[in-house]
Amino acid sequence: MSYILKDLTQAECFAVLEQSRFGHLACCKDGKPYVVPIYFAYAKAVIYSFSMPGRKVEWMRANENVCLQIDQHGTGKGWTSIVVDGRFEEFPDTDLWRNERLHAWSLLQKHFDWWEIGALKPQAQSTASASEHVFYGIFVREVTGRTALSVE
């Protein structure tokens, strides 16, 4: 089996982003990379997501440069991969950010399990140490993508 590899246009990349809701977010702190799965919603050059406080949020607060990778399996053995270079921006629960936070929530809540990955922790947190939910956006700087079509 062989493949035809094709670079996607920006419009094609954005179309994949609009259809997708799961990807892998990479952040970096002190020269160490960290990659985690996230659910997201995309609208108008912003990727919206949600998390509980933890390493991912701490690292993105320290270094706003992030990368999101989305892949889709095509027909047969084909695939599509999108890579987004972006800037993290937190939407705190304040009057200044209320509209952006509500917009993020309105997009995310269209999917019944939007909160699951962001809310899960490997061990229980005590109520006293629990912090607020974190809504954030990844503002797209650049998006690239490729697709591989299998030919027999």
Coordinates of N, CA and C in Angstrom, one line a residue:
M1 N 0.8 -1.2 0.0 CA 0.0 0.0 0.0 C 0.9 1.2 0.0
S2 N 0.5 2.3 -0.7 CA 1.2 3.5 -0.7 C 0.2 4.6 -0.4
Y3 N 0.8 5.8 -0.2 CA 0.0 7.0 0.3 C 0.3 8.2 -0.6
I4 N -0.6 9.0 -0.7 CA -0.4 10.3 -1.3 C -0.5 11.3 -0.2
L5 N 0.6 12.0 0.0 CA 0.7 13.0 1.1 C 0.4 14.4 0.6
K6 N -0.5 15.1 1.2 CA -0.9 16.5 0.7 C -0.9 17.4 1.9
D7 N -0.3 18.6 1.6 CA -0.4 19.7 2.6 C -1.8 20.3 2.5
L8 N -2.4 20.7 3.6 CA -3.8 21.3 3.6 C -3.7 22.8 3.6
T9 N -4.6 23.4 3.0 CA -4.7 24.9 3.0 C -5.2 25.3 4.4
Q10 N -5.0 26.6 4.6 CA -5.5 27.1 5.9 C -7.0 26.9 6.1
A11 N -7.8 27.1 5.0 CA -9.2 26.9 5.0 C -9.5 25.4 5.4
E12 N -8.8 24.5 4.8 CA -9.0 23.1 5.1 C -8.7 22.8 6.6
C13 N -7.6 23.4 7.1 CA -7.2 23.2 8.5 C -8.3 23.7 9.4
F14 N -8.8 24.9 9.1 CA -9.8 25.4 10.0 C -11.1 24.6 9.9
A15 N -11.4 24.0 8.8 CA -12.6 23.2 8.6 C -12.4 21.9 9.5
V16 N -11.2 21.4 9.6 CA -11.0 20.2 10.5 C -11.1 20.6 11.9
L17 N -10.6 21.8 12.3 CA -10.7 22.3 13.6 C -12.2 22.5 14.0
E18 N -13.0 23.0 13.1 CA -14.4 23.2 13.4 C -15.2 21.9 13.6
Q19 N -14.7 20.8 13.0 CA -15.3 19.5 13.1 C -14.8 18.7 14.3
S20 N -13.7 19.1 14.8 CA -13.0 18.3 15.9 C -13.4 18.8 17.3
R21 N -13.1 17.9 18.2 CA -13.3 18.3 19.6 C -12.3 17.7 20.6
F22 N -11.4 16.9 20.1 CA -10.4 16.2 20.9 C -9.0 16.4 20.3
G23 N -8.0 16.7 21.1 CA -6.7 16.9 20.6 C -5.7 16.7 21.7
H24 N -4.4 16.9 21.4 CA -3.3 16.8 22.4 C -2.7 18.2 22.5
L25 N -2.7 18.7 23.7 CA -2.1 20.0 24.0 C -0.7 19.9 24.5
A26 N 0.2 20.6 23.9 CA 1.6 20.6 24.4 C 1.9 22.0 25.0
C27 N 2.6 22.0 26.1 CA 3.1 23.2 26.7 C 4.5 22.9 27.2
C28 N 5.2 24.0 27.6 CA 6.6 23.8 28.0 C 6.9 24.8 29.1
K29 N 7.7 24.3 30.1 CA 8.2 25.1 31.2 C 9.6 24.6 31.5
D30 N 10.5 25.6 31.7 CA 11.9 25.3 32.0 C 12.5 24.3 31.1
G31 N 12.2 24.4 29.8 CA 12.7 23.5 28.8 C 12.2 22.1 28.8
K32 N 11.2 21.8 29.6 CA 10.6 20.5 29.6 C 9.2 20.5 28.9
P33 N 8.9 19.7 28.0 CA 7.6 19.6 27.3 C 6.7 18.8 28.2
Y34 N 5.4 19.1 28.0 CA 4.3 18.3 28.6 C 3.1 18.3 27.7
V35 N 2.6 17.1 27.4 CA 1.5 16.9 26.5 C 0.3 16.2 27.2
V36 N -0.9 16.7 27.0 CA -2.1 16.2 27.6 C -3.2 16.2 26.6
P37 N -4.2 15.2 26.8 CA -5.4 15.2 26.0 C -6.4 16.3 26.5
I38 N -7.1 17.0 25.6 CA -8.1 17.9 25.9 C -9.3 17.8 25.0
Y39 N -10.5 18.1 25.5 CA -11.6 18.4 24.7 C -11.6 19.9 24.4
F40 N -12.1 20.3 23.3 CA -12.1 21.7 23.0 C -13.3 22.1 22.0
A41 N -13.5 23.3 21.9 CA -14.5 23.9 20.9 C -13.7 25.0 20.1
Y42 N -13.9 25.1 18.8 CA -13.2 26.1 18.0 C -14.2 27.1 17.4
A43 N -13.9 28.3 17.5 CA -14.7 29.4 16.9 C -13.8 30.6 16.6
K44 N -13.8 31.1 15.4 CA -13.2 32.4 15.0 C -11.8 32.5 15.5
A45 N -10.9 31.6 15.2 CA -9.5 31.6 15.5 C -9.2 31.5 17.0
V46 N -10.1 30.9 17.8 CA -9.9 30.7 19.2 C -10.3 29.2 19.5
I47 N -9.4 28.5 20.2 CA -9.8 27.2 20.7 C -10.1 27.3 22.1
Y48 N -11.3 26.9 22.5 CA -11.8 27.1 23.9 C -11.7 25.8 24.6
S49 N -11.3 25.8 25.9 CA -11.2 24.6 26.7 C -11.4 24.9 28.1
F50 N -11.3 23.9 28.9 CA -11.6 23.9 30.4 C -10.7 23.0 31.1
S51 N -10.3 23.4 32.3 CA -9.5 22.5 33.1 C -9.7 22.8 34.6
M52 N -9.3 21.9 35.4 CA -9.1 22.2 36.8 C -7.7 22.6 37.0
P53 N -7.3 23.3 38.1 CA -5.9 23.7 38.3 C -5.0 22.4 38.4
G54 N -3.8 22.6 37.9 CA -2.9 21.5 37.8 C -1.7 21.9 37.0
R55 N -0.8 20.9 36.7 CA 0.4 21.1 36.0 C 0.2 21.9 34.7
K56 N -0.8 21.4 33.9 CA -1.0 22.0 32.6 C -1.3 23.5 32.7
V57 N -2.2 23.9 33.6 CA -2.6 25.3 33.8 C -1.4 26.1 34.4
E58 N -0.7 25.5 35.3 CA 0.5 26.2 35.9 C 1.5 26.5 34.8
W59 N 1.8 25.5 34.0 CA 2.8 25.6 32.9 C 2.4 26.6 31.9
M60 N 1.1 26.6 31.5 CA 0.6 27.6 30.5 C 0.6 29.0 31.1
R61 N 0.3 29.1 32.3 CA 0.4 30.5 33.0 C 1.9 31.0 32.9
A62 N 2.8 30.1 33.1 CA 4.3 30.5 33.1 C 4.8 30.7 31.7
N63 N 4.2 30.0 30.7 CA 4.7 30.2 29.3 C 3.4 30.0 28.4
E64 N 3.0 31.2 27.9 CA 1.8 31.2 27.1 C 1.8 30.5 25.7
N65 N 3.0 30.1 25.3 CA 3.2 29.5 24.0 C 2.8 28.0 24.1
V66 N 1.8 27.6 23.3 CA 1.3 26.2 23.3 C 1.1 25.7 21.9
C67 N 0.9 24.4 21.8 CA 0.7 23.8 20.5 C -0.4 22.7 20.7
L68 N -1.3 22.7 19.8 CA -2.4 21.7 19.8 C -2.3 20.8 18.6
Q69 N -2.4 19.5 18.7 CA -2.3 18.6 17.6 C -3.6 17.8 17.6
I70 N -4.3 17.8 16.4 CA -5.5 17.1 16.2 C -5.3 16.1 15.1
D71 N -5.7 14.8 15.3 CA -5.7 13.9 14.2 C -7.0 13.2 13.9
Q72 N -7.2 12.9 12.7 CA -8.4 12.2 12.3 C -8.0 11.0 11.4
H73 N -8.7 9.9 11.6 CA -8.5 8.7 10.8 C -9.4 8.9 9.6
G74 N -8.8 8.7 8.4 CA -9.6 8.8 7.2 C -10.1 7.4 6.7
T75 N -10.6 7.4 5.5 CA -11.1 6.1 5.0 C -9.9 5.2 4.7
G76 N -10.1 4.0 4.9 CA -9.0 3.0 4.8 C -7.9 3.3 5.8
K77 N -6.7 3.4 5.4 CA -5.6 3.7 6.3 C -5.1 5.1 6.3
G78 N -5.9 6.0 5.7 CA -5.5 7.4 5.6 C -5.7 8.2 6.9
W79 N -5.1 9.3 6.9 CA -5.2 10.2 8.2 C -5.1 11.6 7.8
T80 N -5.5 12.5 8.8 CA -5.3 13.9 8.7 C -4.8 14.4 10.0
S81 N -3.8 15.3 9.9 CA -3.2 15.8 11.2 C -3.1 17.4 11.0
I82 N -3.6 18.0 12.1 CA -3.5 19.5 12.1 C -2.7 19.9 13.3
V83 N -1.8 20.9 13.2 CA -1.0 21.4 14.2 C -1.2 22.9 14.4
V84 N -1.6 23.3 15.6 CA -1.9 24.7 15.8 C -0.8 25.3 16.7
D85 N -0.2 26.4 16.3 CA 0.7 27.1 17.2 C -0.1 28.3 17.7
G86 N -0.2 28.3 19.1 CA -1.1 29.3 19.7 C -0.6 29.9 20.9
R87 N -1.4 30.9 21.5 CA -1.1 31.6 22.7 C -2.2 31.3 23.7
F88 N -1.8 30.9 24.9 CA -2.8 30.6 26.0 C -3.3 31.9 26.6
E89 N -4.6 32.0 26.8 CA -5.1 33.1 27.6 C -6.2 32.6 28.5
E90 N -6.1 32.8 29.8 CA -7.0 32.4 30.8 C -8.2 33.3 30.8
F91 N -9.4 32.8 31.1 CA -10.6 33.6 31.2 C -11.0 33.5 32.7
P92 N -10.5 34.3 33.6 CA -10.8 34.3 35.0 C -12.3 34.6 35.3
D93 N -12.8 34.2 36.4 CA -14.2 34.5 36.8 C -14.3 35.9 37.3
T94 N -14.2 36.9 36.5 CA -14.3 38.3 36.8 C -15.2 39.0 35.9
D95 N -15.7 40.2 36.2 CA -16.5 40.9 35.3 C -15.9 41.2 34.0
L96 N -14.6 41.5 34.0 CA -13.8 41.8 32.8 C -13.9 40.6 31.8
W97 N -13.8 39.4 32.3 CA -13.7 38.2 31.4 C -15.1 37.4 31.3
R98 N -16.1 37.9 32.0 CA -17.4 37.2 32.0 C -17.9 36.8 30.7
N99 N -17.9 37.7 29.7 CA -18.5 37.4 28.4 C -17.7 36.3 27.7
E100 N -16.3 36.4 27.8 CA -15.5 35.4 27.1 C -15.7 34.0 27.8
R101 N -15.8 34.0 29.1 CA -16.0 32.8 29.8 C -17.3 32.1 29.5
L102 N -18.4 32.9 29.4 CA -19.7 32.4 29.0 C -19.7 31.9 27.6
H103 N -19.0 32.6 26.7 CA -18.9 32.2 25.3 C -18.2 30.8 25.3
A104 N -17.1 30.7 26.0 CA -16.4 29.4 26.0 C -17.4 28.3 26.5
W105 N -18.0 28.5 27.6 CA -19.0 27.6 28.2 C -20.1 27.2 27.2
S106 N -20.6 28.2 26.5 CA -21.7 28.0 25.6 C -21.3 27.1 24.4
L107 N -20.1 27.2 24.0 CA -19.5 26.4 22.9 C -19.2 25.0 23.4
L108 N -18.6 24.9 24.6 CA -18.2 23.6 25.1 C -19.4 22.7 25.5
Q109 N -20.4 23.3 26.1 CA -21.5 22.6 26.7 C -22.4 21.9 25.6
K110 N -22.1 22.2 24.4 CA -22.9 21.5 23.3 C -22.6 20.0 23.2
H111 N -21.5 19.6 23.9 CA -21.2 18.2 23.9 C -21.3 17.7 25.4
F112 N -22.0 16.6 25.6 CA -22.4 16.2 26.9 C -21.2 15.9 27.8
D113 N -20.0 15.5 27.3 CA -18.9 15.2 28.1 C -17.7 16.2 28.0
W114 N -18.0 17.4 27.7 CA -17.0 18.5 27.5 C -16.1 18.7 28.7
W115 N -16.5 18.4 29.9 CA -15.8 18.7 31.1 C -15.0 17.5 31.6
E116 N -15.2 16.3 31.1 CA -14.7 15.1 31.7 C -13.1 15.1 31.9
I117 N -12.4 15.3 30.8 CA -11.0 15.3 30.9 C -10.4 16.4 31.8
G118 N -11.0 17.6 31.6 CA -10.5 18.7 32.4 C -10.8 18.6 33.9
A119 N -11.8 17.9 34.3 CA -12.3 17.8 35.6 C -11.7 16.6 36.4
L120 N -11.2 15.6 35.7 CA -10.7 14.4 36.3 C -9.3 14.6 37.0
K121 N -9.1 14.0 38.1 CA -7.8 14.0 38.8 C -7.5 12.6 39.2
P122 N -6.2 12.2 39.2 CA -5.9 10.8 39.6 C -6.3 10.5 41.0
Q123 N -6.3 11.5 41.9 CA -6.6 11.2 43.3 C -7.6 12.3 43.7
A124 N -8.4 12.0 44.7 CA -9.4 13.0 45.2 C -8.7 14.2 45.8
Q125 N -9.3 15.4 45.6 CA -8.8 16.6 46.1 C -9.7 17.0 47.3
S126 N -9.1 17.5 48.4 CA -9.9 17.9 49.5 C -10.6 19.2 49.2
T127 N -11.8 19.4 49.8 CA -12.6 20.6 49.4 C -11.8 21.9 49.8
A128 N -11.0 21.8 50.8 CA -10.3 23.0 51.2 C -9.3 23.4 50.2
S129 N -8.7 22.5 49.5 CA -7.7 22.8 48.5 C -8.2 23.0 47.1
A130 N -9.5 22.7 46.9 CA -10.1 22.9 45.6 C -10.1 24.3 45.1
S131 N -9.8 24.5 43.8 CA -9.8 25.9 43.3 C -10.9 25.9 42.2
E132 N -11.0 27.1 41.7 CA -12.0 27.4 40.6 C -11.7 26.6 39.4
H133 N -12.8 26.4 38.6 CA -12.6 25.8 37.2 C -11.9 26.9 36.4
V134 N -11.1 26.4 35.5 CA -10.3 27.3 34.6 C -10.8 27.2 33.2
F135 N -11.4 28.2 32.7 CA -11.7 28.3 31.2 C -10.6 29.1 30.6
Y136 N -10.2 28.6 29.4 CA -9.2 29.3 28.7 C -9.3 29.2 27.2
G137 N -8.6 30.0 26.5 CA -8.6 30.0 25.0 C -7.1 29.9 24.5
I138 N -7.0 29.2 23.4 CA -5.8 29.2 22.6 C -6.0 30.0 21.4
F139 N -5.4 31.2 21.3 CA -5.5 32.1 20.2 C -4.6 31.6 19.1
V140 N -5.1 31.3 18.0 CA -4.4 30.6 16.9 C -3.4 31.7 16.2
R141 N -2.1 31.3 16.2 CA -1.1 32.1 15.5 C -0.9 31.6 14.1
E142 N -0.8 30.3 14.1 CA -0.5 29.6 12.8 C -1.1 28.2 12.9
V143 N -1.6 27.7 11.7 CA -2.2 26.4 11.7 C -1.7 25.7 10.4
T144 N -1.2 24.5 10.5 CA -0.8 23.7 9.4 C -1.4 22.3 9.4
G145 N -1.4 21.7 8.3 CA -2.0 20.3 8.3 C -1.6 19.5 7.1
R146 N -1.7 18.2 7.3 CA -1.4 17.3 6.2 C -2.4 16.2 6.2
T147 N -2.6 15.6 5.1 CA -3.5 14.4 5.0 C -2.8 13.4 4.1
A148 N -3.0 12.2 4.5 CA -2.4 11.0 3.8 C -3.6 10.2 3.3
L149 N -3.6 10.0 2.0 CA -4.7 9.2 1.3 C -4.0 7.9 0.9
S150 N -4.7 6.8 1.3 CA -4.1 5.5 0.9 C -4.6 5.2 -0.5
V151 N -3.6 4.7 -1.2 CA -4.0 4.2 -2.6 C -3.5 2.8 -2.7
E152 N -4.2 2.0 -3.3 CA -3.9 0.5 -3.4 C -3.5 0.2 -4.8

